[in-house]
CSV table of C-alpha atoms in Angstrom, one decimal:
chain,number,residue,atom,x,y,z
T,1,UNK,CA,-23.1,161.1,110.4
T,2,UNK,CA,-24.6,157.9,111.3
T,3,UNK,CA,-23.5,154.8,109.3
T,4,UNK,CA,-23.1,151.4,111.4
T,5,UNK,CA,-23.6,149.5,108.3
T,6,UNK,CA,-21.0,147.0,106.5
T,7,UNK,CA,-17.8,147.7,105.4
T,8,UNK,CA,-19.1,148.8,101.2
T,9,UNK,CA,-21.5,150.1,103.0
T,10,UNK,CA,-19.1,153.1,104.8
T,11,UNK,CA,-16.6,152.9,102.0
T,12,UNK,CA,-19.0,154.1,99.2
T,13,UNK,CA,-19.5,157.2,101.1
T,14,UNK,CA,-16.7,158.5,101.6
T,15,UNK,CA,-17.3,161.2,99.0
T,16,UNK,CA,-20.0,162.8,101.6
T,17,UNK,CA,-17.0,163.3,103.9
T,18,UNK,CA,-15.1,165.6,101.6
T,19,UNK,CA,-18.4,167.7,100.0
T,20,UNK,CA,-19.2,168.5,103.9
T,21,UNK,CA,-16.1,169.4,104.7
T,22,UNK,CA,-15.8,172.0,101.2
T,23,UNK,CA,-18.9,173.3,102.5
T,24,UNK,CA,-18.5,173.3,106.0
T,25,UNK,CA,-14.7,173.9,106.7
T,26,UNK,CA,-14.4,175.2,110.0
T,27,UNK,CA,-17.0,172.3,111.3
T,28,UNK,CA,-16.5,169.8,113.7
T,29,UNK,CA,-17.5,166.6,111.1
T,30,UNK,CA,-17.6,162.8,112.8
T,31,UNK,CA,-19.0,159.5,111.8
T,32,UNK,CA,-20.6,157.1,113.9
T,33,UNK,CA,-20.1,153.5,112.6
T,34,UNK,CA,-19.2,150.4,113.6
T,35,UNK,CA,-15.6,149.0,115.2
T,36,UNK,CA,-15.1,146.9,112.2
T,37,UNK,CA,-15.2,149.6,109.8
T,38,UNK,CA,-13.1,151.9,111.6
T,39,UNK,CA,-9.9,150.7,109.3
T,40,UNK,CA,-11.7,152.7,106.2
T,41,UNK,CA,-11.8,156.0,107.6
T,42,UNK,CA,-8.2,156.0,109.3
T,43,UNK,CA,-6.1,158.8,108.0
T,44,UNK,CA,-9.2,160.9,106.2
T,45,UNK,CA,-8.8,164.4,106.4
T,46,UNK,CA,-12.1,165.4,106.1
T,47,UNK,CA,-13.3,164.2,109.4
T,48,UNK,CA,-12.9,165.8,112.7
T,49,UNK,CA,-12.9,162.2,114.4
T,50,UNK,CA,-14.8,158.8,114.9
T,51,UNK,CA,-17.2,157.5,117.2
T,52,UNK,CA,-18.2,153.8,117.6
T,53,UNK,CA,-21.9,153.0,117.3
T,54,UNK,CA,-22.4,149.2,117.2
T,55,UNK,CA,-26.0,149.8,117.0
T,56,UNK,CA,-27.5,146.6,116.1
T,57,UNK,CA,-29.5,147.1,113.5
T,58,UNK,CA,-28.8,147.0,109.3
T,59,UNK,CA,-25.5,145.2,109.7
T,60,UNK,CA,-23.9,141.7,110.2
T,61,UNK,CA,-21.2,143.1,112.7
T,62,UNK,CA,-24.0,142.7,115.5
T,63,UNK,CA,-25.9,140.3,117.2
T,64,UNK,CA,-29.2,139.5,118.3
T,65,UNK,CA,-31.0,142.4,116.1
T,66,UNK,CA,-34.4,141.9,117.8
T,67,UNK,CA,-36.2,144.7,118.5
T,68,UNK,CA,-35.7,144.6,121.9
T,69,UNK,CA,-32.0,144.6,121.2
T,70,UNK,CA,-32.1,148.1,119.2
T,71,UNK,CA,-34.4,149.6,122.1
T,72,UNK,CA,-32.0,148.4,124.4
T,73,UNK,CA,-29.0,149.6,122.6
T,74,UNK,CA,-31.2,153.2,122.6
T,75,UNK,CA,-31.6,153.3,126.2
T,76,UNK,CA,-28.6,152.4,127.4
T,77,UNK,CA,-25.6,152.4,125.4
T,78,UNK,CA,-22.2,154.4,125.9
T,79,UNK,CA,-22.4,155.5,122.6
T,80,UNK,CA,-25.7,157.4,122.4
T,81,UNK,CA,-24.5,159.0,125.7
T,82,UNK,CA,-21.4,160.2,123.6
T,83,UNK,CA,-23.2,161.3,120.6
T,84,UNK,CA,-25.1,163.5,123.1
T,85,UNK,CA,-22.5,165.1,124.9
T,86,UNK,CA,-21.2,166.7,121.8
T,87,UNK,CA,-23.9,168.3,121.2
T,88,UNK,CA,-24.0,168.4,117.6
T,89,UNK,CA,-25.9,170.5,115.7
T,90,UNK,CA,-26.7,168.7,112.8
T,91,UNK,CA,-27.3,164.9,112.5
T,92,UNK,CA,-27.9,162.6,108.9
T,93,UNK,CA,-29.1,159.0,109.2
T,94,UNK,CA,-27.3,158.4,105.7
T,95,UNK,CA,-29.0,154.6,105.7
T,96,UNK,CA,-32.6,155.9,106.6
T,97,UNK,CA,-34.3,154.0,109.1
T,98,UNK,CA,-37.0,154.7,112.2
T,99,UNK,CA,-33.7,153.2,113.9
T,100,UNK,CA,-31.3,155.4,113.2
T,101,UNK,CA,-34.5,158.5,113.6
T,102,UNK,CA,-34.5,157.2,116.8
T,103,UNK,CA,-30.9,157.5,117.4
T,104,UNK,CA,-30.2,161.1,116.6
T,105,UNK,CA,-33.8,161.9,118.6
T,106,UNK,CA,-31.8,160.4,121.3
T,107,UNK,CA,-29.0,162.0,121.0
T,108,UNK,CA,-31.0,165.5,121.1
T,109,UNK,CA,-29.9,167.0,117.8
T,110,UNK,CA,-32.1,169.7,116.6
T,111,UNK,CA,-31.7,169.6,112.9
T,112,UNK,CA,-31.8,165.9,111.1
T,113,UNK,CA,-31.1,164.6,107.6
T,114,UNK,CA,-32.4,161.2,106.7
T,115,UNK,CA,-33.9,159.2,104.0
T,116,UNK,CA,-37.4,159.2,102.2
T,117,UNK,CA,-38.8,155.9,101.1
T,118,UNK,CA,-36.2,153.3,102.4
T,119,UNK,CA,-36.6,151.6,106.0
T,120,UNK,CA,-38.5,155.0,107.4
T,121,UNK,CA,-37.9,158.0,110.2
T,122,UNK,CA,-38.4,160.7,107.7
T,123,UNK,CA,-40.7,162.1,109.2
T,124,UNK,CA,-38.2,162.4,111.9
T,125,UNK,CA,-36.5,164.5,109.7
T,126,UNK,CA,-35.8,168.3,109.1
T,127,UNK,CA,-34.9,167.2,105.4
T,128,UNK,CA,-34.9,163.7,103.1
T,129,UNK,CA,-32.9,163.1,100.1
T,130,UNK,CA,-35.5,160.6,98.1
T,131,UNK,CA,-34.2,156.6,97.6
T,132,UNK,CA,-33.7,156.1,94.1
T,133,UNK,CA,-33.0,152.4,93.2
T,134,UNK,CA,-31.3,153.4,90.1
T,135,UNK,CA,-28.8,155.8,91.6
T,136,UNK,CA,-25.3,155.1,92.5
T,137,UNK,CA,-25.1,155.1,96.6
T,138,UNK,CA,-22.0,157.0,96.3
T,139,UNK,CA,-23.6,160.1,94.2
T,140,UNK,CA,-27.1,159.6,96.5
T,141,UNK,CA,-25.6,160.6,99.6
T,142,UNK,CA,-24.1,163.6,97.8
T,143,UNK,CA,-27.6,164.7,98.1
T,144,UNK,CA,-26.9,165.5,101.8
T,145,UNK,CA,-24.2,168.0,101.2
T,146,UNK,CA,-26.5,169.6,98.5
T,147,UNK,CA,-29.6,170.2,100.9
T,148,UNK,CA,-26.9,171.6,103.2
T,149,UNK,CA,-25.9,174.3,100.7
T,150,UNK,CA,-23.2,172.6,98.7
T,151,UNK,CA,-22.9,173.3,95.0
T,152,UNK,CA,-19.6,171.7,94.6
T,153,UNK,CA,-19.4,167.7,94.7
T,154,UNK,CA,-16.7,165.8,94.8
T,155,UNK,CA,-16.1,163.2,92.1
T,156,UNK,CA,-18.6,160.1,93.6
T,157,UNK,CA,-15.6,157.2,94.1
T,158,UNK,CA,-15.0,156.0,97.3
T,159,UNK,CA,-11.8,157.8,99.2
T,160,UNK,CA,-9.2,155.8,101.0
T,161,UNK,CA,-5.9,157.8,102.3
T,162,UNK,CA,-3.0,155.8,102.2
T,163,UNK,CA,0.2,155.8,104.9
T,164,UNK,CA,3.6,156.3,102.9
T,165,UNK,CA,4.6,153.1,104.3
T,166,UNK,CA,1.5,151.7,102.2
T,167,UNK,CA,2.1,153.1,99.3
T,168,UNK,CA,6.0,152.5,99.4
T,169,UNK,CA,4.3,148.6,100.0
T,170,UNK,CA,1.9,148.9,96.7
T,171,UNK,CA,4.8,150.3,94.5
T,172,UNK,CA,6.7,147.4,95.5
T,173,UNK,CA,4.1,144.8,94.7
T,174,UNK,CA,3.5,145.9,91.3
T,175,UNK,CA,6.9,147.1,90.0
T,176,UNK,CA,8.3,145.7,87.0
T,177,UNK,CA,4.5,143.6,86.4
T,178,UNK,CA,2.8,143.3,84.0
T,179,UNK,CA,-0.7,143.3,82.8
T,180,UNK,CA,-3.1,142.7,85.9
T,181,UNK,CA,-6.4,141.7,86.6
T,182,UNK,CA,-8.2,142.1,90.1
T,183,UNK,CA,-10.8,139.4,91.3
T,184,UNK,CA,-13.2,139.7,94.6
T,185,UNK,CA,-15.0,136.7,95.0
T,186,UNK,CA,-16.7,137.3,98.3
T,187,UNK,CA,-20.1,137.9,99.2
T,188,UNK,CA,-21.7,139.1,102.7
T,189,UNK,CA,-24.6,137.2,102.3
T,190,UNK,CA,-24.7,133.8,100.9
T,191,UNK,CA,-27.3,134.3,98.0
T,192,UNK,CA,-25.2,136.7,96.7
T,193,UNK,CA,-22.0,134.6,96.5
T,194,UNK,CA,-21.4,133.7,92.5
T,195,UNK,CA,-20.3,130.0,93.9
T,196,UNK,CA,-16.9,128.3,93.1
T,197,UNK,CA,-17.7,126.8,89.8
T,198,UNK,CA,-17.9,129.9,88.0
T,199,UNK,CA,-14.7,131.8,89.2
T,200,UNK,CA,-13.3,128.5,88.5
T,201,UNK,CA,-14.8,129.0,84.7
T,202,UNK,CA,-13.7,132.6,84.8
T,203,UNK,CA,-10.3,132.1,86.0
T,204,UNK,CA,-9.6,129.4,82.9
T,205,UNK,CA,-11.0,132.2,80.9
T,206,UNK,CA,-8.2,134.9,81.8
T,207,UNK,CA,-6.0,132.0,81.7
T,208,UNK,CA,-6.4,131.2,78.0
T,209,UNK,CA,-6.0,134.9,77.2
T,210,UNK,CA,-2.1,135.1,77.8
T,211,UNK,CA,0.4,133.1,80.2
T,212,UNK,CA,2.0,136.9,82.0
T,213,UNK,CA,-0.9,137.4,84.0
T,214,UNK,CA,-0.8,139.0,87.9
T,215,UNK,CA,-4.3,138.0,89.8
T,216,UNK,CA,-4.3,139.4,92.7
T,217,UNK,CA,-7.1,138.0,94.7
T,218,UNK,CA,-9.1,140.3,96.9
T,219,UNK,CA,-10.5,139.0,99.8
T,220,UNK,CA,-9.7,138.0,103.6
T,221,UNK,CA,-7.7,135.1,105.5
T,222,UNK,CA,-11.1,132.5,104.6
T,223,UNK,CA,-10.3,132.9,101.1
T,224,UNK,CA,-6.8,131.4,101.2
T,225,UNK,CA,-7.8,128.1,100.1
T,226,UNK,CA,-9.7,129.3,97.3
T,227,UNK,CA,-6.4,131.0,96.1
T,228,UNK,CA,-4.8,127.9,96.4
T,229,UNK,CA,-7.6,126.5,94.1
T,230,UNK,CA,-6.8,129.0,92.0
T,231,UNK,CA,-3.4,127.8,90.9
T,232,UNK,CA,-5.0,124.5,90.3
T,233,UNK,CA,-7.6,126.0,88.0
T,234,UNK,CA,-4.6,128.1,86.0
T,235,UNK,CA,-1.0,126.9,86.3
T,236,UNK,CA,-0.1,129.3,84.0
T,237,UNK,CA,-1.0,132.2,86.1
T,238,UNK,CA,2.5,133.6,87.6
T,239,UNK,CA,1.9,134.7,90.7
T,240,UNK,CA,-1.0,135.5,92.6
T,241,UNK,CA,-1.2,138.0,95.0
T,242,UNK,CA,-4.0,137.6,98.4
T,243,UNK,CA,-4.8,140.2,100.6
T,244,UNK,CA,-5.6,138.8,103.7
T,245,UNK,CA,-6.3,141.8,106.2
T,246,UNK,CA,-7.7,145.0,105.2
T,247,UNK,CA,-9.4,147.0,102.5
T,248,UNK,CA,-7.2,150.1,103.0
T,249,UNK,CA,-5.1,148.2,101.0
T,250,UNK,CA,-7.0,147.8,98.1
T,251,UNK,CA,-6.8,151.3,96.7
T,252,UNK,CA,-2.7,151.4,95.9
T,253,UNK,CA,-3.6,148.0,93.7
T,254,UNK,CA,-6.4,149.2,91.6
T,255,UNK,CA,-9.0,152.8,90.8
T,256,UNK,CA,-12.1,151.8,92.3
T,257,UNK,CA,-15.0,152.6,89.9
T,258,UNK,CA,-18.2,152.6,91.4
């Protein structure tokens, strides 16, 4: 399975992982995606392994993107070469692009899954699943395991597996609190980002509603200082919590509901 996209990107996913692996449980089931995702799928028992594919194209972990860049990248990279050597049998662009057509074309496998009406190389493809705006991304690429054979899916929420030292550390963070609210305020892409004025008008918000809050601030090491800003914002908050490292985490603090 190809996905070099962003970190939500691979994370919302996850569910593919286990309806292959219910369908297919003797197979030999890797992902291809980029170093910087690599964290989200450590642990997951549904995979056979990892490769990395830093293909530059539909992410922000790589640069230049140019088109000469991705032919390049097509040509000549290590990890094509790898994805080759296996010898895989079956091979799903789960983004959908001429790119990533090109890619598992490349990489000589016979039988292809891709996308229909999204960034192209369906008719690369053995079989498409069909973009739908309107559909969750997480119960899509379900889709995949059902043109496959699969007639049992997994509940569509992303997966994360946990160390016990990681949940021995989440236990500890939230024993004995009480009522807690969750907050990401990041953005990959600066349209996107809600701005610092209105978390700012959302954090008095919660504030008001009672002084035994937890907020436990989601994000990475650049969003220390809006933490800080936090406590400005909402003295009455009494503690806040900041993950600086890794989403792993995430999932012993809070059920992700996508």
């Amino acid at each position: 399975m190809l996905r070099n996209n962003d970190l939500g990107d691979l994370l919302v996913i996850t569910p593919l992982f286990a309806a292959l692996r219910q369908r297919f449980p003797e197979a030999k089931i890797i992902a291809g995606v980029g170093s910087w995702a690599l964290p989200i799928l450590a642990h997951n028992p549904h995979l056979s392994g990892t490769l990395t594919v830093n293909a530059p194209w539909f992410n922000k972990g790589v640069q230049p993107q140019g088109w000469r860049d991705r032919w390049h990248y097509l040509q000549h990279s290590e990890a094509v070469a790898q994805i080759a050597a296996q010898q895989f049998d079956i091979g799903i662009d789960v983004l959908g692009s001429n790119w990533g057509a090109l890619l598992l074309l490349r990489a000589g496998i016979p039988y292809r899954l891709g996308v229909r009406g999204f960034a192209g190389g369906a008719a690369a493809m053995q079989q498409c699943i069909r973009f739908d705006p309107q559909q969750r991304v997480s119960r899509a690429v379900l889709g995949f395991a059902e043109l496959l054979g699969a007639t049992e899916l997994p509940d569509p929420r992303p997966q994360l597996f946990l160390t016990p030292d990681e949940r021995r550390a989440g236990e500890q963070i939230w024993t004995g609190r009480g009522q807690r609210v969750a907050i990401a305020p990041g953005s990959g892409r600066e349209p996107r980002y809600w701005g610092e004025a209105n978390w700012q008008q959302l954090v008095a918000r919660l504030a008001a509603t009672r002084s035994d809050l937890d907020v436990v601030l989601l994000g990475g090491p650049q969003d220390v200082t809006l933490a800080r800003n936090w406590l400005g914002w909402a003295p009455i908050f009494a503690t806040l919590l900041v993950a600086c490292h890794c989403a792993r985490r995430f999932r012993c603090w809070l059920p992700l509901n996508w």
